Short mmCIF file of C-alpha atoms in Angstrom, two decimals:
data_model
loop_
_atom_site.label_atom_id
_atom_site.label_comp_id
_atom_site.label_asym_id
_atom_site.label_seq_id
_atom_site.Cartn_x
_atom_site.Cartn_y
_atom_site.Cartn_z
CA MET C 1 -102.75 -140.13 69.79
CA TYR C 2 -103.47 -137.37 72.27
CA THR C 3 -106.87 -135.71 71.92
CA PHE C 4 -108.76 -132.63 73.24
CA LYS C 5 -112.18 -133.22 75.01
CA HIS C 6 -114.68 -130.66 75.65
CA CYS C 7 -116.60 -130.74 78.99
CA SER C 8 -119.31 -128.52 80.48
CA THR C 9 -116.94 -126.30 82.46
CA ILE C 10 -113.55 -126.97 81.20
CA LEU C 11 -111.58 -128.13 78.09
CA ILE C 12 -109.31 -130.90 79.35
CA LEU C 13 -105.92 -130.85 77.78
CA PHE C 14 -103.74 -133.92 77.78
CA ILE C 15 -100.30 -132.18 77.48
CA ALA C 16 -98.03 -134.81 76.17
CA ASN C 17 -95.81 -134.04 72.88
CA ILE C 18 -98.06 -131.06 72.33
CA LEU C 19 -95.97 -127.93 71.12
CA VAL C 20 -97.54 -124.33 71.46
CA GLY C 21 -95.26 -121.80 69.85
CA GLN C 22 -94.14 -120.75 66.51
CA ASN C 23 -94.35 -123.02 63.45
CA THR C 24 -91.18 -124.60 62.26
CA THR C 25 -90.16 -126.94 59.38
CA ALA C 26 -89.42 -129.46 62.02
CA ASP C 27 -93.00 -129.18 63.47
CA SER C 28 -94.37 -129.75 59.99
CA ASP C 29 -92.40 -132.89 59.58
CA LYS C 30 -93.46 -134.14 62.98
CA LYS C 31 -97.05 -133.62 62.08
CA SER C 32 -96.83 -135.79 58.99
CA THR C 33 -95.66 -138.76 60.99
CA GLY C 34 -99.23 -139.31 62.35
CA GLN C 35 -97.68 -140.62 65.72
CA ASP C 36 -98.36 -137.73 67.84
CA MET C 37 -100.59 -134.59 67.66
CA TYR C 38 -98.81 -131.30 67.64
CA THR C 39 -100.51 -127.77 67.45
CA SER C 40 -98.27 -125.00 66.34
CA SER C 41 -99.31 -121.39 66.76
CA ASN C 42 -97.63 -118.04 67.81
CA ILE C 43 -101.05 -116.99 69.24
CA PRO C 44 -101.33 -117.36 73.21
CA LEU C 45 -103.95 -119.98 74.08
CA ILE C 46 -106.32 -120.06 76.96
CA VAL C 47 -108.05 -123.33 77.92
CA GLY C 48 -111.34 -123.33 79.63
CA ASP C 49 -114.82 -121.71 79.52
CA SER C 50 -113.65 -118.14 79.79
CA ASP C 51 -114.06 -114.86 77.75
CA LEU C 52 -110.83 -113.53 79.24
CA GLN C 53 -107.60 -113.30 77.43
CA PRO C 54 -104.48 -115.07 78.50
CA HIS C 55 -102.00 -113.37 80.72
CA PRO C 56 -99.55 -111.39 78.70
CA SER C 57 -96.63 -113.35 80.03
CA ALA C 58 -98.29 -116.79 79.20
CA GLN C 59 -98.26 -118.62 75.86
CA LEU C 60 -100.70 -121.20 77.57
CA GLU C 61 -103.22 -120.56 80.28
CA VAL C 62 -105.60 -123.13 81.95
CA GLN C 63 -108.54 -121.85 83.87
CA SER C 64 -111.18 -123.68 86.00
CA ASN C 65 -113.10 -123.15 89.16
CA ASN C 66 -113.39 -127.01 90.05
CA LYS C 67 -110.59 -128.89 88.22
CA GLY C 68 -106.99 -129.06 87.98
CA LEU C 69 -104.17 -129.76 85.53
CA LEU C 70 -103.13 -133.44 85.39
CA ILE C 71 -99.46 -133.99 84.14
CA PRO C 72 -97.83 -137.32 83.40
CA ARG C 73 -97.40 -139.61 86.49
CA MET C 74 -94.80 -142.17 87.00
CA ASP C 75 -92.50 -143.77 89.68
CA PHE C 76 -89.00 -142.37 90.21
CA CYS C 77 -87.21 -145.23 88.60
CA ASP C 78 -89.13 -144.57 85.26
CA ILE C 79 -88.28 -140.77 85.79
CA LEU C 80 -84.77 -141.43 86.00
CA HIS C 81 -84.66 -143.26 82.70
CA ILE C 82 -86.25 -140.49 80.56
CA SER C 83 -83.82 -139.92 77.80
CA ASN C 84 -82.50 -136.35 77.48
CA PRO C 85 -85.04 -134.59 79.63
CA ALA C 86 -85.58 -130.93 78.83
CA GLU C 87 -84.79 -128.22 81.33
CA GLY C 88 -88.05 -127.55 83.11
CA LEU C 89 -89.75 -130.76 82.32
CA MET C 90 -92.33 -131.61 84.95
CA ILE C 91 -93.72 -135.05 86.24
CA TYR C 92 -95.63 -136.02 89.19
CA ASP C 93 -93.63 -138.69 91.18
CA THR C 94 -95.97 -141.41 92.32
CA GLU C 95 -93.36 -143.14 94.50
CA PHE C 96 -92.29 -140.15 96.61
CA HIS C 97 -95.68 -138.10 96.05
CA CYS C 98 -94.24 -134.98 94.95
CA LEU C 99 -94.04 -132.78 91.78
CA ARG C 100 -90.66 -132.98 90.07
CA ILE C 101 -88.98 -130.39 87.77
CA TYR C 102 -85.82 -131.24 85.80
CA ILE C 103 -83.46 -128.31 86.86
CA ASN C 104 -79.76 -128.02 86.29
CA GLY C 105 -79.31 -131.75 85.53
CA HIS C 106 -81.32 -133.31 88.37
CA TRP C 107 -84.98 -133.98 89.16
CA ASP C 108 -85.82 -131.55 91.96
CA CYS C 109 -88.63 -132.70 94.26
CA LEU C 110 -90.61 -129.57 95.19
CA TYR C 111 -92.02 -130.94 98.53
CA GLN C 112 -88.78 -131.27 100.18
CA ASN C 113 -88.43 -129.57 103.66
CA ARG C 114 -84.76 -128.53 104.01
CA ASN C 115 -85.16 -126.19 107.09
CA HIS C 116 -82.65 -126.56 109.94
CA GLY C 117 -83.89 -128.80 112.80
CA GLU C 118 -84.73 -132.21 113.70
CA ASP C 119 -84.99 -134.62 110.81
CA THR C 120 -88.45 -135.97 110.28
CA GLY C 121 -87.28 -138.99 108.06
CA ASN C 122 -87.74 -142.49 109.22
CA LEU C 123 -85.60 -145.72 109.57
CA THR C 124 -86.42 -149.35 108.92
CA ALA C 125 -84.14 -152.38 108.79
CA TRP C 126 -83.75 -155.58 106.65
CA PRO C 127 -82.38 -158.38 108.76
CA HIS C 128 -80.58 -161.29 106.95
CA VAL C 129 -80.56 -164.42 109.00
CA MET C 130 -77.61 -166.80 108.64
CA ASN C 131 -76.98 -170.29 110.24
CA TYR C 132 -73.19 -170.02 110.11
CA GLY C 133 -70.72 -167.57 111.74
CA GLU C 134 -70.80 -163.88 112.25
CA ASP C 135 -71.20 -161.83 109.18
CA TYR C 136 -69.16 -158.52 108.91
CA HIS C 137 -70.15 -155.93 106.50
CA ILE C 138 -67.57 -154.38 103.97
CA GLY C 139 -69.59 -152.21 101.57
CA ILE C 140 -73.19 -151.40 100.23
CA SER C 141 -74.15 -149.97 96.73
CA VAL C 142 -77.56 -149.09 95.12
CA ASP C 143 -78.36 -149.13 91.39
CA GLY C 144 -80.68 -146.82 89.50
CA TYR C 145 -83.62 -149.17 89.89
CA GLY C 146 -83.43 -149.13 93.77
CA ASN C 147 -81.90 -152.64 94.08
CA VAL C 148 -79.31 -152.75 97.10
CA TYR C 149 -76.04 -154.82 96.89
CA ALA C 150 -74.25 -155.78 100.20
CA LEU C 151 -70.81 -157.06 100.46
CA SER C 152 -69.85 -158.99 103.71
CA GLU C 153 -67.60 -161.59 105.04
CA LEU C 154 -67.71 -164.23 107.77
CA LEU C 155 -65.49 -163.51 110.58
CA ASP C 156 -62.65 -166.15 111.17
CA ASN C 157 -63.64 -167.65 107.88
CA ASP C 158 -62.22 -167.57 104.26
CA LEU C 159 -65.95 -166.84 102.98
CA ASP C 160 -67.48 -163.74 101.65
CA PHE C 161 -70.81 -162.76 100.10
CA VAL C 162 -72.39 -160.40 97.71
CA ARG C 163 -76.14 -160.18 98.08
CA LYS C 164 -78.65 -158.34 95.96
CA TYR C 165 -82.04 -157.10 97.46
CA SER C 166 -84.93 -155.53 95.77
CA LYS C 167 -86.07 -152.14 96.80
CA LYS C 168 -88.54 -153.77 99.18
CA GLY C 169 -85.75 -155.78 101.05
CA GLU C 170 -86.42 -159.08 99.37
CA LEU C 171 -83.16 -161.18 98.87
CA ILE C 172 -82.82 -161.68 94.94
CA TRP C 173 -79.63 -163.65 94.76
CA GLU C 174 -76.58 -164.59 96.99
CA ILE C 175 -73.01 -165.37 95.71
CA GLU C 176 -70.29 -166.89 97.74
CA ILE C 177 -66.74 -165.89 97.51
CA LYS C 178 -64.19 -168.31 98.76
CA MET C 179 -60.53 -167.14 99.10
CA SER C 180 -57.78 -166.28 101.48
CA GLY C 181 -57.37 -162.58 101.79
CA TYR C 182 -59.86 -159.76 102.06
CA MET C 183 -62.69 -158.19 99.98
CA VAL C 184 -62.26 -154.54 99.94
CA ASP C 185 -64.88 -152.78 97.88
CA ILE C 186 -68.18 -153.08 95.80
CA GLU C 187 -69.51 -150.41 93.33
CA VAL C 188 -72.72 -150.55 91.34
CA ASN C 189 -73.78 -147.80 88.79
CA GLU C 190 -77.37 -146.76 87.87
CA GLN C 191 -77.43 -149.24 84.96
CA GLY C 192 -76.57 -152.09 87.35
CA ASN C 193 -73.05 -152.69 86.48
CA ILE C 194 -71.11 -154.33 89.34
CA ILE C 195 -67.50 -154.60 90.25
CA ILE C 196 -65.93 -156.01 93.35
CA VAL C 197 -62.44 -155.73 94.56
CA GLY C 198 -60.30 -158.13 96.48
CA TYR C 199 -57.10 -157.80 98.44
CA LYS C 200 -54.05 -160.23 98.91
CA SER C 201 -56.05 -163.22 97.61
CA TYR C 202 -55.17 -166.62 96.23
CA GLY C 203 -57.37 -169.74 95.62
CA ILE C 204 -60.35 -167.51 94.50
CA GLU C 205 -63.82 -168.94 93.87
CA ILE C 206 -66.78 -166.58 92.97
CA GLY C 207 -69.79 -168.64 92.80
CA SER C 208 -69.04 -171.32 90.07
CA PHE C 209 -66.03 -169.35 88.81
CA VAL C 210 -62.69 -170.60 89.82
CA ALA C 211 -59.31 -168.66 89.57
CA THR C 212 -56.18 -170.18 91.04
CA PRO C 213 -53.50 -167.54 91.14
CA ASN C 214 -50.46 -168.89 92.69
CA GLN C 215 -49.45 -165.51 94.24
CA SER C 216 -51.14 -163.33 96.86
CA LYS C 217 -52.47 -160.63 94.53
CA SER C 218 -55.20 -157.98 94.43
CA TRP C 219 -57.91 -158.37 91.88
CA VAL C 220 -61.11 -157.04 90.42
CA ALA C 221 -64.30 -158.70 88.76
CA THR C 222 -67.37 -157.54 87.13
CA LEU C 223 -70.54 -159.37 87.81
CA ASN C 224 -73.80 -159.97 85.90
CA PRO C 225 -76.66 -158.09 87.87
CA ASP C 226 -79.08 -160.78 86.98
CA ASN C 227 -77.51 -163.55 88.90
CA GLY C 228 -74.05 -162.37 90.29
CA SER C 229 -72.06 -164.68 87.91
CA VAL C 230 -68.67 -163.47 87.01
CA ILE C 231 -68.32 -161.67 83.62
CA GLN C 232 -64.62 -160.58 83.70
CA PHE C 233 -61.95 -161.27 86.13
CA ASN C 234 -58.57 -159.33 86.29
CA LEU C 235 -55.67 -160.26 88.45
CA LEU C 236 -53.73 -157.26 89.22
CA ASP C 237 -49.98 -157.37 89.20
CA ASP C 238 -49.51 -156.20 92.87
CA ASP C 239 -50.94 -156.57 96.23
CA ALA C 240 -51.98 -153.02 97.19
CA LEU C 241 -55.15 -152.23 98.78
CA TYR C 242 -57.53 -150.62 96.03
CA VAL C 243 -60.60 -148.68 96.26
CA ALA C 244 -62.88 -148.30 93.25
CA ALA C 245 -65.02 -145.85 91.26
CA LEU C 246 -67.46 -146.88 88.68
CA ARG C 247 -68.70 -144.86 85.66
CA GLU C 248 -72.09 -145.04 84.13
CA ASP C 249 -70.64 -146.39 80.91
CA GLY C 250 -69.01 -149.49 82.87
CA GLU C 251 -65.55 -148.13 82.71
CA PHE C 252 -63.85 -147.90 86.22
CA TYR C 253 -60.97 -146.63 88.22
CA LEU C 254 -58.97 -148.19 91.08
CA GLY C 255 -56.94 -146.18 93.60
CA GLY C 256 -54.38 -147.92 95.71
CA ASN C 257 -52.45 -147.56 98.95
CA ASN C 258 -49.29 -147.56 96.76
CA GLY C 259 -50.40 -144.22 95.02
CA LEU C 260 -51.31 -145.71 91.78
CA ILE C 261 -54.60 -145.07 89.83
CA LYS C 262 -55.45 -147.81 87.46
CA ILE C 263 -57.85 -147.06 84.53
CA PHE C 264 -60.07 -149.95 83.03
CA ASP C 265 -62.46 -150.28 80.22
CA SER C 266 -65.82 -151.99 80.80
CA ASN C 267 -64.45 -155.31 80.12
CA ALA C 268 -61.91 -154.98 82.96
CA THR C 269 -59.16 -154.48 80.65
CA LEU C 270 -56.32 -152.36 82.09
CA LEU C 271 -55.80 -149.16 79.85
CA SER C 272 -53.44 -147.00 81.65
CA ILE C 273 -51.80 -146.26 85.15
CA ILE C 274 -51.33 -142.82 86.84
CA ASP C 275 -48.91 -142.23 89.62
CA ASN C 276 -50.41 -139.99 92.15
CA GLU C 277 -47.40 -140.48 94.54
CA ASP C 278 -49.27 -140.33 97.83
CA PRO C 279 -51.39 -143.22 98.99
CA ILE C 280 -55.03 -142.92 97.82
CA ALA C 281 -57.72 -142.86 100.67
CA ASP C 282 -60.71 -142.54 98.34
CA ILE C 283 -61.53 -142.21 94.81
CA GLN C 284 -64.60 -141.03 92.76
CA THR C 285 -65.54 -140.18 89.17
CA ASP C 286 -67.79 -137.20 88.27
CA PHE C 287 -70.40 -137.18 85.67
CA LEU C 288 -67.77 -136.04 82.97
CA GLY C 289 -65.71 -139.12 83.55
CA ASN C 290 -62.83 -137.12 85.44
CA ILE C 291 -61.06 -138.86 88.35
CA ILE C 292 -61.10 -137.31 91.85
CA VAL C 293 -58.80 -138.84 94.55
CA SER C 294 -57.99 -137.89 98.18
CA SER C 295 -54.72 -138.85 99.65
CA THR C 296 -53.51 -138.35 103.11
CA ALA C 297 -49.85 -137.46 103.79
CA ALA C 298 -47.61 -139.96 105.66
CA ASP C 299 -47.23 -137.65 108.58
CA LYS C 300 -51.17 -137.15 108.77
CA SER C 301 -50.70 -133.38 108.44
CA ASN C 302 -52.70 -132.90 105.54
CA VAL C 303 -54.94 -134.52 102.82
CA ASN C 304 -54.73 -133.65 99.14
CA ILE C 305 -57.62 -133.64 96.71
CA THR C 306 -56.62 -134.03 93.06
CA LYS C 307 -58.59 -134.14 89.81
CA TYR C 308 -57.49 -135.92 86.52
CA ASP C 309 -59.31 -136.30 83.36
CA GLU C 310 -60.31 -139.80 82.03
CA GLU C 311 -57.05 -140.10 80.28
CA GLY C 312 -55.15 -139.41 83.41
CA VAL C 313 -54.26 -135.69 82.60
CA PHE C 314 -53.78 -133.62 85.62
CA ILE C 315 -56.59 -130.89 85.96
CA ALA C 316 -56.52 -129.35 89.43
CA ALA C 317 -55.66 -129.93 93.05
CA ASN C 318 -56.15 -128.36 96.61
CA ASN C 319 -55.01 -129.17 100.18
CA ILE C 320 -56.72 -129.41 103.49
CA GLY C 321 -54.35 -129.33 106.49
CA SER C 322 -54.28 -129.49 110.29
CA LEU C 323 -51.93 -128.21 113.02
CA ASP C 324 -52.49 -131.68 114.63
CA GLU C 325 -53.48 -134.51 112.41
CA ILE C 326 -55.93 -135.55 109.69
CA ARG C 327 -57.15 -139.17 110.38
CA SER C 328 -59.22 -140.07 107.30
CA SER C 329 -61.00 -138.65 104.22
CA HIS C 330 -63.81 -139.59 101.95
CA ILE C 331 -65.09 -137.92 98.64
CA ALA C 332 -68.67 -137.43 97.20
CA LYS C 333 -69.79 -135.56 94.12
CA ASP C 334 -73.04 -134.07 92.95
CA ILE C 335 -74.95 -133.79 89.60
CA ASN C 336 -73.21 -130.62 88.72
CA ASN C 337 -69.71 -132.09 89.18
CA GLU C 338 -69.17 -130.14 92.56
CA VAL C 339 -66.92 -132.20 94.97
CA TYR C 340 -67.25 -132.76 98.70
CA LEU C 341 -64.49 -133.89 101.02
CA LEU C 342 -65.08 -135.39 104.29
CA VAL C 343 -62.17 -135.20 106.78
CA VAL C 344 -61.63 -136.29 110.35
CA TYR C 345 -59.31 -134.11 111.98
CA LYS C 346 -57.88 -133.04 115.63
CA THR C 347 -58.29 -129.46 116.97
CA SER C 348 -59.00 -127.79 113.57
CA PHE C 349 -58.63 -127.96 109.83
CA ARG C 350 -57.42 -125.27 107.48
CA TYR C 351 -56.62 -124.38 103.90
CA GLY C 352 -54.65 -121.82 101.98
CA ASN C 353 -50.83 -121.26 102.07
CA PRO C 354 -48.35 -119.52 104.42
CA ASN C 355 -47.81 -116.70 102.10
CA ALA C 356 -51.39 -115.64 101.55
CA GLY C 357 -52.39 -116.85 104.94
CA TYR C 358 -54.44 -119.82 106.36
CA SER C 359 -58.07 -120.09 106.86
CA THR C 360 -58.88 -121.99 109.87
CA PHE C 361 -62.29 -123.69 110.71
CA GLY C 362 -63.81 -126.26 113.04
CA PHE C 363 -62.13 -125.45 116.49
CA THR C 364 -62.66 -128.09 119.02
CA ASP C 365 -60.96 -129.35 122.14
CA ASN C 366 -60.88 -132.84 120.74
CA TYR C 367 -61.66 -134.45 117.27
CA GLY C 368 -63.88 -133.05 114.59
CA VAL C 369 -65.29 -133.91 111.18
CA GLY C 370 -65.08 -131.20 108.48
CA ILE C 371 -67.18 -131.09 105.32
CA ILE C 372 -65.62 -129.05 102.59
CA LYS C 373 -67.34 -128.27 99.22
CA PHE C 374 -65.32 -127.60 96.03
CA ASP C 375 -66.44 -126.28 92.71
CA GLN C 376 -65.32 -127.87 89.53
CA SER C 377 -61.81 -126.38 89.56
CA LEU C 378 -61.39 -127.55 93.22
CA SER C 379 -61.70 -124.15 94.65
CA ILE C 380 -63.36 -124.20 98.05
CA THR C 381 -66.93 -122.57 98.22
CA SER C 382 -68.03 -123.50 101.63
CA THR C 383 -67.30 -125.56 104.87
CA THR C 384 -68.89 -126.84 107.92
CA SER C 385 -67.90 -129.21 110.72
CA PHE C 386 -69.13 -131.12 113.80
CA GLU C 387 -67.51 -132.35 116.94
CA HIS C 388 -66.87 -136.04 118.25
CA ASP C 389 -64.96 -137.60 121.08
CA GLU C 390 -63.20 -140.42 119.13
CA LYS C 391 -59.97 -140.59 117.36
CA TYR C 392 -61.02 -143.52 114.92
CA ILE C 393 -64.46 -142.54 114.11
CA SER C 394 -65.59 -144.24 110.96
CA LEU C 395 -67.61 -142.28 108.28
CA GLU C 396 -68.73 -142.37 104.74
CA MET C 397 -70.88 -139.89 102.72
CA ASP C 398 -72.84 -139.74 99.57
CA LEU C 399 -75.30 -137.45 97.87
CA ASP C 400 -78.61 -138.00 96.03
CA HIS C 401 -79.97 -136.27 93.03
CA ASP C 402 -81.71 -133.69 95.00
CA LYS C 403 -78.32 -132.52 96.58
CA ILE C 404 -78.95 -133.93 100.00
CA LEU C 405 -75.71 -135.00 101.63
CA PHE C 406 -75.83 -138.13 103.84
CA ILE C 407 -73.22 -139.22 106.32
CA ALA C 408 -73.24 -142.58 108.04
CA GLY C 409 -71.13 -142.96 111.11
CA GLY C 410 -70.69 -144.43 114.58
CA THR C 411 -69.73 -143.37 117.99
CA GLU C 412 -69.23 -145.06 121.47
CA SER C 413 -69.51 -141.50 123.08
CA SER C 414 -71.11 -138.61 121.36
CA ILE C 415 -71.31 -136.19 118.53
CA LYS C 416 -72.10 -132.38 118.71
CA VAL C 417 -73.58 -130.55 115.89
CA ASP C 418 -74.54 -126.73 116.16
CA GLU C 419 -74.07 -126.82 119.96
CA LYS C 420 -76.52 -129.95 120.39
CA THR C 421 -75.04 -133.12 121.73
CA TYR C 422 -76.28 -136.52 120.53
CA ASN C 423 -75.16 -139.31 122.79
CA SER C 424 -74.36 -143.02 122.21
CA SER C 425 -77.12 -143.75 124.69
CA GLN C 426 -79.42 -142.62 121.95
CA GLY C 427 -77.92 -144.79 119.53
CA ARG C 428 -74.38 -145.81 118.70
CA ARG C 429 -74.85 -145.53 114.81
CA PHE C 430 -76.12 -142.42 113.02
CA ILE C 431 -77.18 -141.13 109.67
CA MET C 432 -76.88 -137.39 109.28
CA LYS C 433 -78.07 -135.04 106.62
CA TYR C 434 -76.95 -131.73 105.20
CA ASP C 435 -78.31 -129.50 102.50
CA ALA C 436 -75.59 -129.38 99.69
CA SER C 437 -77.51 -126.99 97.53
CA ALA C 438 -76.98 -124.11 100.11
CA SER C 439 -74.11 -123.46 102.63
CA LEU C 440 -74.11 -127.09 103.82
CA ASN C 441 -76.96 -126.44 106.23
CA PHE C 442 -77.47 -129.19 108.84
CA LEU C 443 -80.72 -130.89 108.42
CA GLY C 444 -80.84 -133.43 111.15
CA VAL C 445 -79.58 -136.74 112.34
CA LYS C 446 -81.30 -140.10 112.95
CA GLN C 447 -79.70 -142.63 115.47
CA PHE C 448 -80.05 -146.29 115.88
CA PHE C 449 -78.31 -148.93 118.02
CA SER C 450 -75.55 -151.34 116.88
CA TYR C 451 -72.98 -152.91 119.02
CA TYR C 452 -70.28 -152.30 116.18
CA THR C 453 -69.57 -148.68 115.54
CA ASN C 454 -66.89 -149.06 112.85
CA GLN C 455 -66.88 -149.94 109.20
CA ASN C 456 -69.57 -147.51 108.23
CA PHE C 457 -70.90 -147.34 104.59
CA ILE C 458 -73.62 -145.54 102.99
CA ASP C 459 -75.19 -145.18 99.46
CA VAL C 460 -78.18 -143.28 98.34
CA TYR C 461 -81.15 -143.81 96.02
CA PRO C 462 -82.55 -140.55 94.58
CA GLY C 463 -85.60 -139.18 96.35
CA ASP C 464 -84.24 -138.75 99.84
CA GLN C 465 -83.47 -142.39 100.62
CA ALA C 466 -80.11 -143.83 101.86
CA TYR C 467 -78.90 -147.29 102.98
CA THR C 468 -76.22 -148.31 105.45
CA ILE C 469 -75.33 -151.79 106.79
CA ALA C 470 -74.88 -152.95 110.32
CA THR C 471 -73.30 -155.92 111.96
CA PRO C 472 -75.75 -156.89 114.74
CA ILE C 473 -73.63 -158.99 117.10
CA LYS C 474 -75.19 -158.26 120.36
CA GLY C 475 -78.17 -156.68 118.45
CA VAL C 476 -79.36 -153.83 116.25
CA LYS C 477 -82.18 -151.82 117.40
CA VAL C 478 -84.09 -149.30 115.10
CA GLY C 479 -86.70 -147.44 116.94
CA ASN C 480 -88.45 -150.01 119.08
CA ALA C 481 -87.62 -152.91 116.77
CA LEU C 482 -84.85 -155.14 118.25
CA ILE C 483 -83.24 -157.46 115.74
CA ASP C 484 -82.58 -160.63 117.78
CA GLU C 485 -78.85 -160.85 119.08
CA THR C 486 -79.04 -164.61 119.58
CA LYS C 487 -78.84 -165.16 115.85
CA SER C 488 -75.84 -164.29 113.45
CA ARG C 489 -76.95 -161.90 110.82
CA HIS C 490 -76.50 -158.49 109.24
CA ALA C 491 -78.99 -155.72 108.83
CA ILE C 492 -79.37 -153.17 106.03
CA VAL C 493 -80.77 -150.07 107.60
CA LYS C 494 -82.96 -147.86 105.33
CA TYR C 495 -83.44 -144.19 105.67
CA TYR C 496 -86.37 -142.75 103.88
CA ASN C 497 -88.39 -139.49 103.93
CA LYS C 498 -91.83 -140.14 102.50
#
């Protein structure tokens, strides 16, 4: 029950479930429930001790010389779980200390500084100490509650781990995976559904679950987010290398280096198979359930990006080429189902066709990284790029709900963005930010030291946070904090702007 209270200088209005507007039958029905208070009127209202009339453009005006308007306050996790928010809904975010408005399908934080220049964000690290072997990272994912899931393996040992951390970095549970072969991918959606993917494996044990296939096959499993136990296990009928994309309803897709896309329901039951022909480098699903894949040609001359619907029916495609070579590609998508492609190329990258003429971008004397933005029909809307000195740079990208694009990478030499050079002496690993809501404006880069510069993974938590994972053999240094290199461990590095 929400009430009005009159004070000496202002009438304080608790604005929750209060409608000010023209009376309707639906409003009358709501009044009769007695659960909430509704005021329906087509007369503009002014709140406060004033003889003035409301502004002609306002249905409701609040006036005071010494008090403000207090709107609902909650942390970002609770904000994300509001059911069917109305366009323009406003809430104060107590976690990130900003006013959020629901605009075009995402919660926009009004405080964010997206000016070009040095990033003002912070880095911190969560070390994980082990007493056995050297832990090598494979993947990282974040659910809608801010929990972080890390997939790693012990070098020279048939032992892998899935670990779940709280948003404060506390270890919640750890599951051992014993097998021959390799772990490939981990994906977690906002609801906490987990899938893990293995490659060329037999004699598989996941916690207390035992699968004993007598052939070297790839496989996929769904895990319980409460304790990591196996819910479903599916042995695939081939030994291809698969990457995964997980939908919010628990259904998922696998894309293989054999060119096949496999569609599964939430019980890990195979529904159908699409033949994409070219080997798949990365796979994503948008918020409509469509499948988006990138595939690099065998001669490394170009990369194709293709969209299918959830039944596997072709929707659209586009192509990015290079006069020299395309090394790798990664996909990300935003809340508006726009698509972003990250490509590593040599000399330049281009799109178009010989008849209409090519558009060429990203000229460099060495290697470069191109970021290409597509609309829902996979037409290119903007591009940008930065330079680097290495052929085998490892990168991954993701976007948060506020359309900030994060890139995790590593370099043994340098990267160059907008004529400014960032050397490995400043940090061999980096997290970059771009504003995806504009023309891919560069927002800054944060660097930290890690001996290993390959195998870069990143996942984001809405509210300008991102997580990557580093293998600290010979040390990881974030700011002035050195994680001891004498012990074997991995470190989750968290970026935050708060």
